[in-house]
Amino acid sequence: MKKRNYIAYGLGDLYGGGSFFIISTFSMYFLINVAGLNPLLAGLVPGFGKIWDSVSDPLMGYISDHTKSRLGRRRVFFLIAILPIAVTFTLLWLPVSCPGQLSTFLYYVVAYLFFYSCSTMVLVPYSALSAEMTLDFTERNRLTGTRMIFSMIATLIGGLVVQPLINAFPSQEQGHLVMGLVFGTLFAVPYLFVFLGTWELPVVQKPLGKEKSVFRNFGSIYQNRSFRIHIIMYICSYAAMDILMAWLKFYLIDYLRRPGFITVGLGTILVSQMAALPLYVALADKRGHAVSYRMGLMLWGLAIAMMAFQTPDSSVVALFINCLLIGGGMSAGVVIPFQLLPFVTDVDTLMTGEHRAGTYAGAMTLIRKLIQGAFVLPMLGLLLNMIGYTPHPADVDLVQSASTIFWLRGLFIVLPLLLILVGIKASTRFPITPESHAILRSELERVEAGGRREDAPERTKTVCQRLTGKPY
């Protein structure tokens, strides 16, 4: 595999990483302080899209696994989605003047439905593709590592450019709309190059009896022990990241009274996140993904705990160092769960004889959206309402009550820290290592060549049982 192929594949996550980062970081503030929605309604906007996602993500995984096209069962969707990516992202930032809260709420619910449908159509086959471009352990890690580099480039651009771009216009309304247009285009165009620079290996499916329904097919993947643990690790790290990013702007403006630090803080987190990524990829290659994940989350948890000592009188240098450490630890939580996807699908192939990377990618895409849209953002809106947060434009210096500040500060630290600790605990049970994966691949090749499972060496049977969670 050549460098240009790694780069072509990685370009696709400019959309996945960048769009979800911008939504996590800026959408709540936009919906509350620009669109004028009540915080509770603003938090519910993305959540309504999750009802549709609970259908569309499993369906897209099933469709992608069963697509027959001369352009491939994954890559064909990249061409279809180029224009919808640009349009649906822009619609999220269109300031509407509707009579009353309900009409405004309904507009943004529909806009998010369109956005999430488009992202499903693209990101499910895109995530599945890394399992089908190569079977090699190191190449798969490099593909996902390259993907995460581009994801972080997109988030870095978002962190450094979004707020200054918005502020460059006479009104917040104009600034957000132009931002949506610019980034919608940035996310859409690269998929032409993703299509041209990638491929799909031939897939030979085991002859099947009765075809599973879409939802039985989707539900069956949770029988895979490796995947169940992987999903817990994924949920914990991404929920912690989404809470941190969604809360950060409120924390800096309303508690630390440093609105000018938003771009610096985001940029610092994202640059250190990107700088640390090759270290975690290299560590995963040598020691396994679980070790790499734990090392990063320990650093991240320590950095979050250090935020408890930040006050409005703290030096900017101390805050900068804190953000640097947060990004350095968060990097592992971002990259490792996506690196694991091709390997847990290998376990599924051993269990079922099928190649269902699309179904697994659909599950990850659904869970990613549920974390952000049905959990983090609605919870944030509910909590802001409960602690008595008073909405205000970014250029209005409003002092929140002492009680609101207390809860704003405490929840910013406690919620991500709890999730990080659960993720660390789950990673100690994750069974896939470079050694166990080599045994798995050898057994897959033996079985696909006609070998019987009962003839496997005892060591192989033990490893396969740990990976699958079922007798082998």
CSV table of C-alpha atoms in Angstrom, one decimal, residues 8-471:
chain,number,residue,atom,x,y,z
A,8,ALA,CA,-6.7,9.1,0.2
A,9,TYR,CA,-8.4,7.0,2.8
A,10,GLY,CA,-7.6,9.4,5.6
A,11,LEU,CA,-9.1,12.4,3.8
A,12,GLY,CA,-12.6,10.9,4.4
A,13,ASP,CA,-12.5,11.7,8.1
A,14,LEU,CA,-12.1,15.4,7.6
A,15,TYR,CA,-15.9,15.1,7.5
A,16,GLY,CA,-16.4,12.6,10.3
A,17,GLY,CA,-14.0,14.2,12.7
A,18,GLY,CA,-14.6,17.9,11.7
A,19,SER,CA,-18.4,17.9,11.6
A,20,PHE,CA,-18.9,16.1,14.9
A,21,PHE,CA,-16.3,18.3,16.6
A,22,ILE,CA,-18.0,21.5,15.4
A,23,ILE,CA,-21.4,20.3,16.4
A,24,SER,CA,-20.1,19.2,19.8
A,25,THR,CA,-18.3,22.5,20.5
A,26,PHE,CA,-20.5,25.1,18.8
A,27,SER,CA,-24.0,23.8,18.2
A,28,MET,CA,-25.4,24.2,21.8
A,29,TYR,CA,-24.1,27.8,22.0
A,30,PHE,CA,-25.6,28.6,18.6
A,31,LEU,CA,-29.0,27.0,19.3
A,32,ILE,CA,-29.3,28.8,22.7
A,33,ASN,CA,-27.6,32.2,22.1
A,34,VAL,CA,-28.1,32.8,18.4
A,35,ALA,CA,-31.2,30.8,17.4
A,36,GLY,CA,-32.8,31.7,20.7
A,37,LEU,CA,-34.0,28.2,21.8
A,38,ASN,CA,-34.6,27.3,25.4
A,39,PRO,CA,-31.6,25.3,26.6
A,40,LEU,CA,-33.9,22.2,27.2
A,41,LEU,CA,-35.3,22.4,23.6
A,42,ALA,CA,-31.8,23.0,22.2
A,43,GLY,CA,-30.5,19.9,23.9
A,44,LEU,CA,-33.4,17.8,22.5
A,45,VAL,CA,-32.8,18.9,18.8
A,46,PRO,CA,-30.1,16.3,18.0
A,47,GLY,CA,-31.8,13.7,20.2
A,48,PHE,CA,-34.8,13.5,17.9
A,49,GLY,CA,-32.5,12.5,15.1
A,50,LYS,CA,-31.4,9.5,17.1
A,51,ILE,CA,-34.8,7.9,16.8
A,52,TRP,CA,-34.3,7.8,13.0
A,53,ASP,CA,-30.7,6.7,13.5
A,54,SER,CA,-31.7,3.7,15.4
A,55,VAL,CA,-33.3,2.6,12.1
A,56,SER,CA,-31.0,4.1,9.5
A,57,ASP,CA,-27.6,3.1,10.9
A,58,PRO,CA,-28.3,-0.7,11.1
A,59,LEU,CA,-30.1,-0.4,7.8
A,60,MET,CA,-27.1,1.3,6.1
A,61,GLY,CA,-24.8,-1.4,7.5
A,62,TYR,CA,-27.0,-4.1,6.0
A,63,ILE,CA,-27.4,-2.2,2.7
A,64,SER,CA,-23.6,-1.7,2.4
A,65,ASP,CA,-22.8,-5.3,3.2
A,66,HIS,CA,-25.3,-6.5,0.5
A,67,THR,CA,-24.6,-3.8,-2.2
A,68,LYS,CA,-23.5,-5.2,-5.6
A,69,SER,CA,-22.0,-2.5,-7.8
A,70,ARG,CA,-19.1,-2.4,-10.3
A,71,LEU,CA,-17.8,0.6,-8.1
A,72,GLY,CA,-17.8,-1.6,-5.0
A,73,ARG,CA,-20.2,-2.1,-2.1
A,74,ARG,CA,-18.6,0.7,0.0
A,75,ARG,CA,-17.0,3.2,-2.4
A,76,VAL,CA,-20.1,3.9,-4.5
A,77,PHE,CA,-21.7,5.8,-1.6
A,78,PHE,CA,-18.8,8.3,-1.5
A,79,LEU,CA,-19.8,9.6,-5.0
A,80,ILE,CA,-23.5,9.8,-4.2
A,81,ALA,CA,-23.0,11.8,-1.0
A,82,ILE,CA,-20.7,14.6,-2.1
A,83,LEU,CA,-23.5,17.2,-2.7
A,84,PRO,CA,-25.7,16.1,0.3
A,85,ILE,CA,-22.7,16.5,2.7
A,86,ALA,CA,-22.3,20.2,1.8
A,87,VAL,CA,-26.0,21.0,1.9
A,88,THR,CA,-27.0,19.2,5.1
A,89,PHE,CA,-24.1,20.6,7.1
A,90,THR,CA,-24.9,24.2,6.0
A,91,LEU,CA,-28.6,23.8,7.0
A,92,LEU,CA,-27.6,23.2,10.6
A,93,TRP,CA,-26.2,26.8,10.8
A,94,LEU,CA,-29.0,28.6,9.0
A,95,PRO,CA,-30.5,31.1,11.4
A,96,VAL,CA,-34.3,31.0,11.0
A,97,SER,CA,-36.8,33.5,12.2
A,98,CYS,CA,-39.9,31.4,13.0
A,99,PRO,CA,-42.8,32.6,15.1
A,100,GLY,CA,-42.4,31.0,18.4
A,101,GLN,CA,-40.1,28.4,20.0
A,102,LEU,CA,-41.9,25.4,18.5
A,103,SER,CA,-41.5,26.4,14.9
A,104,THR,CA,-37.8,27.1,15.4
A,105,PHE,CA,-37.3,23.8,17.2
A,106,LEU,CA,-39.0,21.8,14.4
A,107,TYR,CA,-36.8,23.4,11.8
A,108,TYR,CA,-33.6,22.4,13.5
A,109,VAL,CA,-35.0,18.9,14.3
A,110,VAL,CA,-35.6,18.4,10.5
A,111,ALA,CA,-32.1,19.9,9.7
A,112,TYR,CA,-30.4,17.4,12.0
A,113,LEU,CA,-32.4,14.6,10.6
A,114,PHE,CA,-31.1,15.4,7.1
A,115,PHE,CA,-27.5,15.8,8.4
A,116,TYR,CA,-27.5,12.5,10.4
A,117,SER,CA,-29.0,10.6,7.4
A,118,CYS,CA,-26.3,11.9,5.1
A,119,SER,CA,-23.5,11.1,7.6
A,120,THR,CA,-24.9,7.6,8.0
A,121,MET,CA,-24.8,7.0,4.2
A,122,VAL,CA,-21.2,8.1,4.1
A,123,LEU,CA,-19.5,7.1,7.4
A,124,VAL,CA,-20.9,3.5,7.7
A,125,PRO,CA,-19.3,2.3,4.4
A,126,TYR,CA,-16.3,4.5,5.0
A,127,SER,CA,-15.6,2.9,8.4
A,128,ALA,CA,-16.1,-0.6,7.0
A,129,LEU,CA,-13.6,0.1,4.2
A,130,SER,CA,-10.4,-0.2,6.4
A,131,ALA,CA,-11.2,-3.9,7.1
A,132,GLU,CA,-11.5,-4.6,3.4
A,133,MET,CA,-8.5,-2.7,1.9
A,134,THR,CA,-6.0,-5.0,3.7
A,135,LEU,CA,-5.8,-7.9,6.1
A,136,ASP,CA,-2.4,-6.9,7.5
A,137,PHE,CA,-2.3,-5.9,11.2
A,138,THR,CA,0.2,-3.0,10.7
A,139,GLU,CA,-1.4,-1.7,7.5
A,140,ARG,CA,-4.8,-1.6,9.2
A,141,ASN,CA,-3.3,0.3,12.1
A,142,ARG,CA,-1.6,2.8,9.7
A,143,LEU,CA,-4.9,3.3,7.7
A,144,THR,CA,-6.8,4.1,10.9
A,145,GLY,CA,-3.9,6.2,12.2
A,146,THR,CA,-3.9,8.2,9.0
A,147,ARG,CA,-7.6,8.6,9.2
A,148,MET,CA,-7.3,9.9,12.7
A,149,ILE,CA,-4.6,12.4,11.6
A,150,PHE,CA,-7.0,13.9,9.1
A,151,SER,CA,-9.8,13.8,11.7
A,152,MET,CA,-7.6,15.8,14.0
A,153,ILE,CA,-6.5,18.2,11.2
A,154,ALA,CA,-10.2,18.9,10.7
A,155,THR,CA,-10.9,19.4,14.4
A,156,LEU,CA,-7.8,21.6,14.6
A,157,ILE,CA,-9.0,23.8,11.7
A,158,GLY,CA,-12.4,23.9,13.4
A,159,GLY,CA,-10.9,24.9,16.7
A,160,LEU,CA,-8.7,27.6,15.2
A,161,VAL,CA,-10.9,28.9,12.4
A,162,VAL,CA,-14.6,28.5,13.4
A,163,GLN,CA,-14.8,31.2,16.0
A,164,PRO,CA,-12.6,33.8,14.2
A,165,LEU,CA,-14.6,33.2,11.0
A,166,ILE,CA,-17.9,33.7,12.8
A,167,ASN,CA,-16.6,36.9,14.5
A,168,ALA,CA,-15.4,38.3,11.1
A,169,PHE,CA,-19.0,39.1,10.1
A,170,PRO,CA,-21.2,41.9,11.4
A,171,SER,CA,-23.6,39.5,13.1
A,172,GLN,CA,-23.5,36.1,14.7
A,173,GLU,CA,-26.2,35.0,12.3
A,174,GLN,CA,-24.2,35.8,9.2
A,175,GLY,CA,-21.0,34.4,10.7
A,176,HIS,CA,-22.5,31.0,11.5
A,177,LEU,CA,-24.2,30.7,8.1
A,178,VAL,CA,-20.9,31.4,6.2
A,179,MET,CA,-19.1,29.0,8.5
A,180,GLY,CA,-21.6,26.3,7.6
A,181,LEU,CA,-21.1,26.9,3.9
A,182,VAL,CA,-17.3,26.9,4.1
A,183,PHE,CA,-17.0,23.8,6.2
A,184,GLY,CA,-19.8,22.0,4.4
A,185,THR,CA,-17.7,22.4,1.2
A,186,LEU,CA,-14.5,21.4,2.9
A,187,PHE,CA,-16.1,18.2,4.2
A,188,ALA,CA,-17.7,17.3,0.8
A,189,VAL,CA,-15.0,17.7,-1.8
A,190,PRO,CA,-12.4,15.2,-0.4
A,191,TYR,CA,-14.7,12.3,-1.0
A,192,LEU,CA,-13.9,12.4,-4.7
A,193,PHE,CA,-10.3,11.7,-3.8
A,194,VAL,CA,-11.3,9.0,-1.3
A,195,PHE,CA,-13.2,7.2,-4.0
A,196,LEU,CA,-10.3,7.5,-6.5
A,197,GLY,CA,-7.5,6.4,-4.1
A,198,THR,CA,-9.1,3.4,-2.3
A,199,TRP,CA,-10.2,-0.1,-3.3
A,200,GLU,CA,-12.0,-3.2,-1.9
A,201,LEU,CA,-10.5,-6.6,-1.7
A,202,PRO,CA,-12.6,-9.4,-3.1
A,203,VAL,CA,-14.9,-10.9,-0.5
A,204,VAL,CA,-16.1,-14.5,-0.5
A,205,GLN,CA,-19.0,-15.0,1.8
A,206,LYS,CA,-19.9,-18.3,3.4
A,207,PRO,CA,-23.0,-19.8,1.7
A,208,LEU,CA,-25.9,-18.8,3.9
A,209,GLY,CA,-29.2,-20.5,4.7
A,210,LYS,CA,-32.1,-18.3,5.6
A,211,GLU,CA,-31.3,-14.6,5.3
A,212,LYS,CA,-31.3,-12.7,8.6
A,213,SER,CA,-33.6,-9.7,8.9
A,214,VAL,CA,-31.8,-6.3,9.2
A,215,PHE,CA,-32.3,-6.0,12.9
A,216,ARG,CA,-31.5,-9.6,13.7
A,217,ASN,CA,-28.3,-9.2,11.7
A,218,PHE,CA,-27.5,-6.0,13.7
A,219,GLY,CA,-28.3,-7.5,17.1
A,220,SER,CA,-26.2,-10.7,16.5
A,221,ILE,CA,-23.0,-8.7,16.5
A,222,TYR,CA,-23.3,-8.2,20.3
A,223,GLN,CA,-22.6,-11.9,20.8
A,224,ASN,CA,-19.0,-11.1,20.0
A,225,ARG,CA,-17.2,-10.6,23.3
A,226,SER,CA,-14.4,-8.5,21.8
A,227,PHE,CA,-16.9,-6.2,20.3
A,228,ARG,CA,-18.8,-5.8,23.5
A,229,ILE,CA,-15.7,-4.7,25.4
A,230,HIS,CA,-14.6,-2.5,22.5
A,231,ILE,CA,-18.0,-0.7,22.5
A,232,ILE,CA,-17.7,0.1,26.2
A,233,MET,CA,-14.2,1.6,25.6
A,234,TYR,CA,-15.6,3.6,22.6
A,235,ILE,CA,-18.6,4.9,24.5
A,236,CYS,CA,-16.5,6.0,27.5
A,237,SER,CA,-13.8,7.9,25.6
A,238,TYR,CA,-16.1,9.6,23.1
A,239,ALA,CA,-18.7,10.5,25.7
A,240,ALA,CA,-16.0,12.0,27.8
A,241,MET,CA,-14.6,13.9,24.8
A,242,ASP,CA,-18.1,15.2,23.8
A,243,ILE,CA,-18.9,16.4,27.3
A,244,LEU,CA,-15.6,18.1,27.6
A,245,MET,CA,-15.9,19.9,24.2
A,246,ALA,CA,-19.6,20.8,24.6
A,247,TRP,CA,-19.0,22.2,28.1
A,248,LEU,CA,-15.6,23.9,27.4
A,249,LYS,CA,-17.0,27.1,25.8
A,250,PHE,CA,-19.4,27.6,28.8
A,251,TYR,CA,-16.6,26.8,31.2
A,252,LEU,CA,-14.2,29.4,29.7
A,253,ILE,CA,-16.7,32.2,29.2
A,254,ASP,CA,-18.9,31.8,32.3
A,255,TYR,CA,-16.6,30.4,34.9
A,256,LEU,CA,-13.0,31.4,34.0
A,257,ARG,CA,-14.1,34.6,32.4
A,258,ARG,CA,-11.7,34.1,29.5
A,259,PRO,CA,-13.7,34.2,26.2
A,260,GLY,CA,-10.5,35.1,24.4
A,261,PHE,CA,-8.9,31.8,25.3
A,262,ILE,CA,-11.5,29.7,23.4
A,263,THR,CA,-9.5,29.5,20.2
A,264,VAL,CA,-6.2,29.1,22.0
A,265,GLY,CA,-7.5,26.4,24.3
A,266,LEU,CA,-9.1,24.4,21.5
A,267,GLY,CA,-6.1,24.8,19.3
A,268,THR,CA,-3.8,23.6,22.1
A,269,ILE,CA,-5.9,20.5,22.9
A,270,LEU,CA,-6.1,19.6,19.2
A,271,VAL,CA,-2.4,20.2,18.4
A,272,SER,CA,-1.2,18.1,21.3
A,273,GLN,CA,-3.8,15.4,20.4
A,274,MET,CA,-2.4,15.2,16.9
A,275,ALA,CA,1.2,15.3,18.1
A,276,ALA,CA,0.6,12.4,20.5
A,277,LEU,CA,-1.2,10.2,17.9
A,278,PRO,CA,1.9,8.5,16.3
A,279,LEU,CA,3.0,7.5,19.8
A,280,TYR,CA,-0.2,5.7,20.6
A,281,VAL,CA,-0.2,4.0,17.1
A,282,ALA,CA,3.3,2.8,17.7
A,283,LEU,CA,2.5,1.6,21.2
A,284,ALA,CA,-0.5,-0.3,19.8
A,285,ASP,CA,1.6,-2.0,17.2
A,286,LYS,CA,4.1,-3.3,19.9
A,287,ARG,CA,2.1,-3.7,23.1
A,288,GLY,CA,-1.5,-3.9,21.8
A,289,HIS,CA,-4.4,-1.4,21.6
A,290,ALA,CA,-5.6,-1.9,25.2
A,291,VAL,CA,-2.3,-0.9,26.7
A,292,SER,CA,-2.1,2.2,24.4
A,293,TYR,CA,-5.7,3.2,25.3
A,294,ARG,CA,-5.0,2.9,29.1
A,295,MET,CA,-1.9,5.0,29.0
A,296,GLY,CA,-3.6,7.8,27.1
A,297,LEU,CA,-6.7,7.8,29.4
A,298,MET,CA,-4.6,7.8,32.5
A,299,LEU,CA,-3.0,11.0,31.3
A,300,TRP,CA,-6.3,12.5,30.2
A,301,GLY,CA,-7.9,11.7,33.6
A,302,LEU,CA,-5.0,13.3,35.5
A,303,ALA,CA,-5.3,16.5,33.3
A,304,ILE,CA,-9.1,16.7,33.9
A,305,ALA,CA,-8.5,16.4,37.6
A,306,MET,CA,-6.0,19.2,37.4
A,307,MET,CA,-8.7,21.5,36.0
A,308,ALA,CA,-10.3,21.5,39.5
A,309,PHE,CA,-7.4,23.8,40.5
A,310,GLN,CA,-8.1,26.4,37.8
A,311,THR,CA,-9.7,29.7,38.9
A,312,PRO,CA,-10.4,33.0,37.1
A,313,ASP,CA,-7.2,34.3,38.7
A,314,SER,CA,-5.0,31.4,37.4
A,315,SER,CA,-2.3,32.2,35.0
A,316,VAL,CA,-2.8,31.7,31.3
A,317,VAL,CA,0.3,29.5,31.2
A,318,ALA,CA,-1.2,27.1,33.8
A,319,LEU,CA,-4.4,26.8,31.7
A,320,PHE,CA,-2.3,26.3,28.5
A,321,ILE,CA,-0.3,23.4,30.1
A,322,ASN,CA,-3.6,21.9,31.3
A,323,CYS,CA,-5.1,22.0,27.8
A,324,LEU,CA,-1.8,20.5,26.4
A,325,LEU,CA,-2.1,17.5,28.8
A,326,ILE,CA,-5.8,17.0,28.1
A,327,GLY,CA,-5.1,16.8,24.3
A,328,GLY,CA,-2.1,14.5,24.8
A,329,GLY,CA,-4.2,12.0,26.7
A,330,MET,CA,-7.4,12.4,24.7
A,331,SER,CA,-5.5,11.3,21.6
A,332,ALA,CA,-5.6,7.6,22.6
A,333,GLY,CA,-9.3,7.8,23.4
A,334,VAL,CA,-9.9,9.1,19.9
A,335,VAL,CA,-7.8,6.8,17.8
A,336,ILE,CA,-7.8,3.4,19.5
A,337,PRO,CA,-11.5,2.6,19.2
A,338,PHE,CA,-11.4,3.1,15.5
A,339,GLN,CA,-8.2,1.1,15.1
A,340,LEU,CA,-10.0,-1.8,16.8
A,341,LEU,CA,-12.9,-2.0,14.3
A,342,PRO,CA,-11.2,-4.2,11.6
A,343,PHE,CA,-9.9,-6.6,14.3
A,344,VAL,CA,-13.3,-7.2,16.0
A,345,THR,CA,-14.8,-7.9,12.6
A,346,ASP,CA,-12.1,-10.6,12.1
A,347,VAL,CA,-13.5,-12.2,15.3
A,348,ASP,CA,-17.0,-12.1,13.8
A,349,THR,CA,-15.8,-13.8,10.6
A,350,LEU,CA,-14.4,-16.6,12.8
A,351,MET,CA,-17.8,-16.9,14.5
A,352,THR,CA,-20.1,-16.6,11.5
A,353,GLY,CA,-18.0,-17.1,8.3
A,354,GLU,CA,-19.4,-13.8,7.1
A,355,HIS,CA,-17.7,-10.5,6.3
A,356,ARG,CA,-19.9,-8.0,8.0
A,357,ALA,CA,-17.6,-4.9,8.4
A,358,GLY,CA,-20.5,-2.7,7.2
A,359,THR,CA,-22.8,-4.0,10.0
A,360,TYR,CA,-20.1,-3.3,12.6
A,361,ALA,CA,-19.4,0.1,11.2
A,362,GLY,CA,-23.1,0.9,11.3
A,363,ALA,CA,-23.1,0.0,15.0
A,364,MET,CA,-20.2,2.3,15.7
A,365,THR,CA,-21.8,5.1,13.7
A,366,LEU,CA,-25.0,4.7,15.5
A,367,ILE,CA,-23.4,4.7,18.9
A,368,ARG,CA,-21.3,7.8,18.0
A,369,LYS,CA,-24.4,9.7,17.2
A,370,LEU,CA,-26.3,8.4,20.3
A,371,ILE,CA,-23.4,9.5,22.5
A,372,GLN,CA,-23.5,13.0,21.1
A,373,GLY,CA,-27.1,13.5,20.1
A,374,ALA,CA,-29.2,11.4,22.5
A,375,PHE,CA,-26.9,11.6,25.6
A,376,VAL,CA,-24.4,14.5,25.7
A,377,LEU,CA,-26.2,17.4,24.1
A,378,PRO,CA,-29.7,16.7,25.6
A,379,MET,CA,-28.0,16.1,29.0
A,380,LEU,CA,-26.1,19.3,28.7
A,381,GLY,CA,-29.3,21.2,27.8
A,382,LEU,CA,-31.1,19.7,30.8
A,383,LEU,CA,-28.3,20.3,33.2
A,384,LEU,CA,-27.9,24.0,32.1
A,385,ASN,CA,-31.6,24.4,32.7
A,386,MET,CA,-31.4,22.7,36.1
A,387,ILE,CA,-28.5,24.7,37.4
A,388,GLY,CA,-30.2,28.0,36.4
A,389,TYR,CA,-27.9,29.0,33.4
A,390,THR,CA,-28.9,32.3,31.9
A,391,PRO,CA,-28.4,32.5,28.1
A,392,HIS,CA,-26.6,35.5,26.7
A,393,PRO,CA,-24.8,36.5,23.5
A,394,ALA,CA,-21.1,36.0,23.4
A,395,ASP,CA,-20.4,39.7,23.4
A,396,VAL,CA,-22.5,40.4,26.5
A,397,ASP,CA,-20.7,40.1,29.8
A,398,LEU,CA,-23.3,38.4,32.1
A,399,VAL,CA,-22.3,37.0,35.5
A,400,GLN,CA,-24.0,33.7,36.3
A,401,SER,CA,-25.1,33.0,39.9
A,402,ALA,CA,-22.7,31.5,42.4
A,403,SER,CA,-24.7,28.3,42.4
A,404,THR,CA,-24.7,28.0,38.6
A,405,ILE,CA,-20.9,28.6,38.6
A,406,PHE,CA,-20.4,25.9,41.2
A,407,TRP,CA,-22.3,23.2,39.2
A,408,LEU,CA,-20.8,24.4,35.9
A,409,ARG,CA,-17.3,23.9,37.2
A,410,GLY,CA,-18.0,20.6,39.1
A,411,LEU,CA,-19.8,18.9,36.3
A,412,PHE,CA,-17.2,19.9,33.7
A,413,ILE,CA,-14.6,17.9,35.8
A,414,VAL,CA,-16.6,15.0,37.3
A,415,LEU,CA,-18.6,13.7,34.3
A,416,PRO,CA,-15.6,13.1,32.0
A,417,LEU,CA,-13.5,11.8,34.8
A,418,LEU,CA,-16.1,9.1,35.7
A,419,LEU,CA,-16.3,8.0,32.1
A,420,ILE,CA,-12.5,7.8,31.7
A,421,LEU,CA,-12.2,5.6,34.8
A,422,VAL,CA,-14.9,3.2,33.4
A,423,GLY,CA,-13.0,3.1,30.0
A,424,ILE,CA,-9.7,2.2,31.7
A,425,LYS,CA,-11.4,-0.6,33.7
A,426,ALA,CA,-13.0,-2.0,30.5
A,427,SER,CA,-9.7,-2.0,28.6
A,428,THR,CA,-8.1,-4.4,31.1
A,429,ARG,CA,-10.5,-7.1,29.8
A,430,PHE,CA,-10.0,-6.5,26.1
A,431,PRO,CA,-8.6,-9.7,24.6
A,432,ILE,CA,-7.1,-8.7,21.2
A,433,THR,CA,-3.3,-8.3,21.1
A,434,PRO,CA,-0.8,-8.6,18.3
A,435,GLU,CA,-0.2,-12.2,19.4
A,436,SER,CA,-3.8,-13.2,19.7
A,437,HIS,CA,-4.7,-11.6,16.4
A,438,ALA,CA,-1.9,-13.5,14.6
A,439,ILE,CA,-3.4,-16.8,16.0
A,440,LEU,CA,-6.8,-15.6,14.9
A,441,ARG,CA,-5.7,-14.9,11.4
A,442,SER,CA,-3.9,-18.2,11.1
A,443,GLU,CA,-7.0,-20.1,12.3
A,444,LEU,CA,-9.3,-18.2,9.9
A,445,GLU,CA,-7.0,-19.2,7.0
A,446,ARG,CA,-7.0,-22.8,8.1
A,447,VAL,CA,-10.8,-23.0,8.5
A,448,GLU,CA,-11.4,-21.2,5.2
A,449,ALA,CA,-9.1,-23.7,3.5
A,450,GLY,CA,-11.4,-26.5,4.8
A,451,GLY,CA,-9.9,-27.3,8.2
A,452,ARG,CA,-12.2,-28.5,11.0
A,453,ARG,CA,-12.5,-26.4,14.2
A,454,GLU,CA,-12.1,-29.5,16.5
A,455,ASP,CA,-8.7,-30.1,15.0
A,456,ALA,CA,-7.3,-26.7,16.2
A,457,PRO,CA,-4.4,-26.8,18.7
A,458,GLU,CA,-5.5,-26.3,22.3
A,459,ARG,CA,-3.7,-22.9,22.5
A,460,THR,CA,-5.7,-21.8,19.5
A,461,LYS,CA,-9.0,-23.0,21.0
A,462,THR,CA,-8.2,-21.1,24.2
A,463,VAL,CA,-7.4,-17.8,22.4
A,464,CYS,CA,-10.5,-18.1,20.1
A,465,GLN,CA,-12.7,-18.7,23.1
A,466,ARG,CA,-11.4,-15.6,24.8
A,467,LEU,CA,-11.9,-13.5,21.7
A,468,THR,CA,-15.4,-14.7,20.9
A,469,GLY,CA,-16.8,-15.4,24.4
A,470,LYS,CA,-18.1,-18.7,23.2
A,471,PRO,CA,-16.8,-22.3,23.3
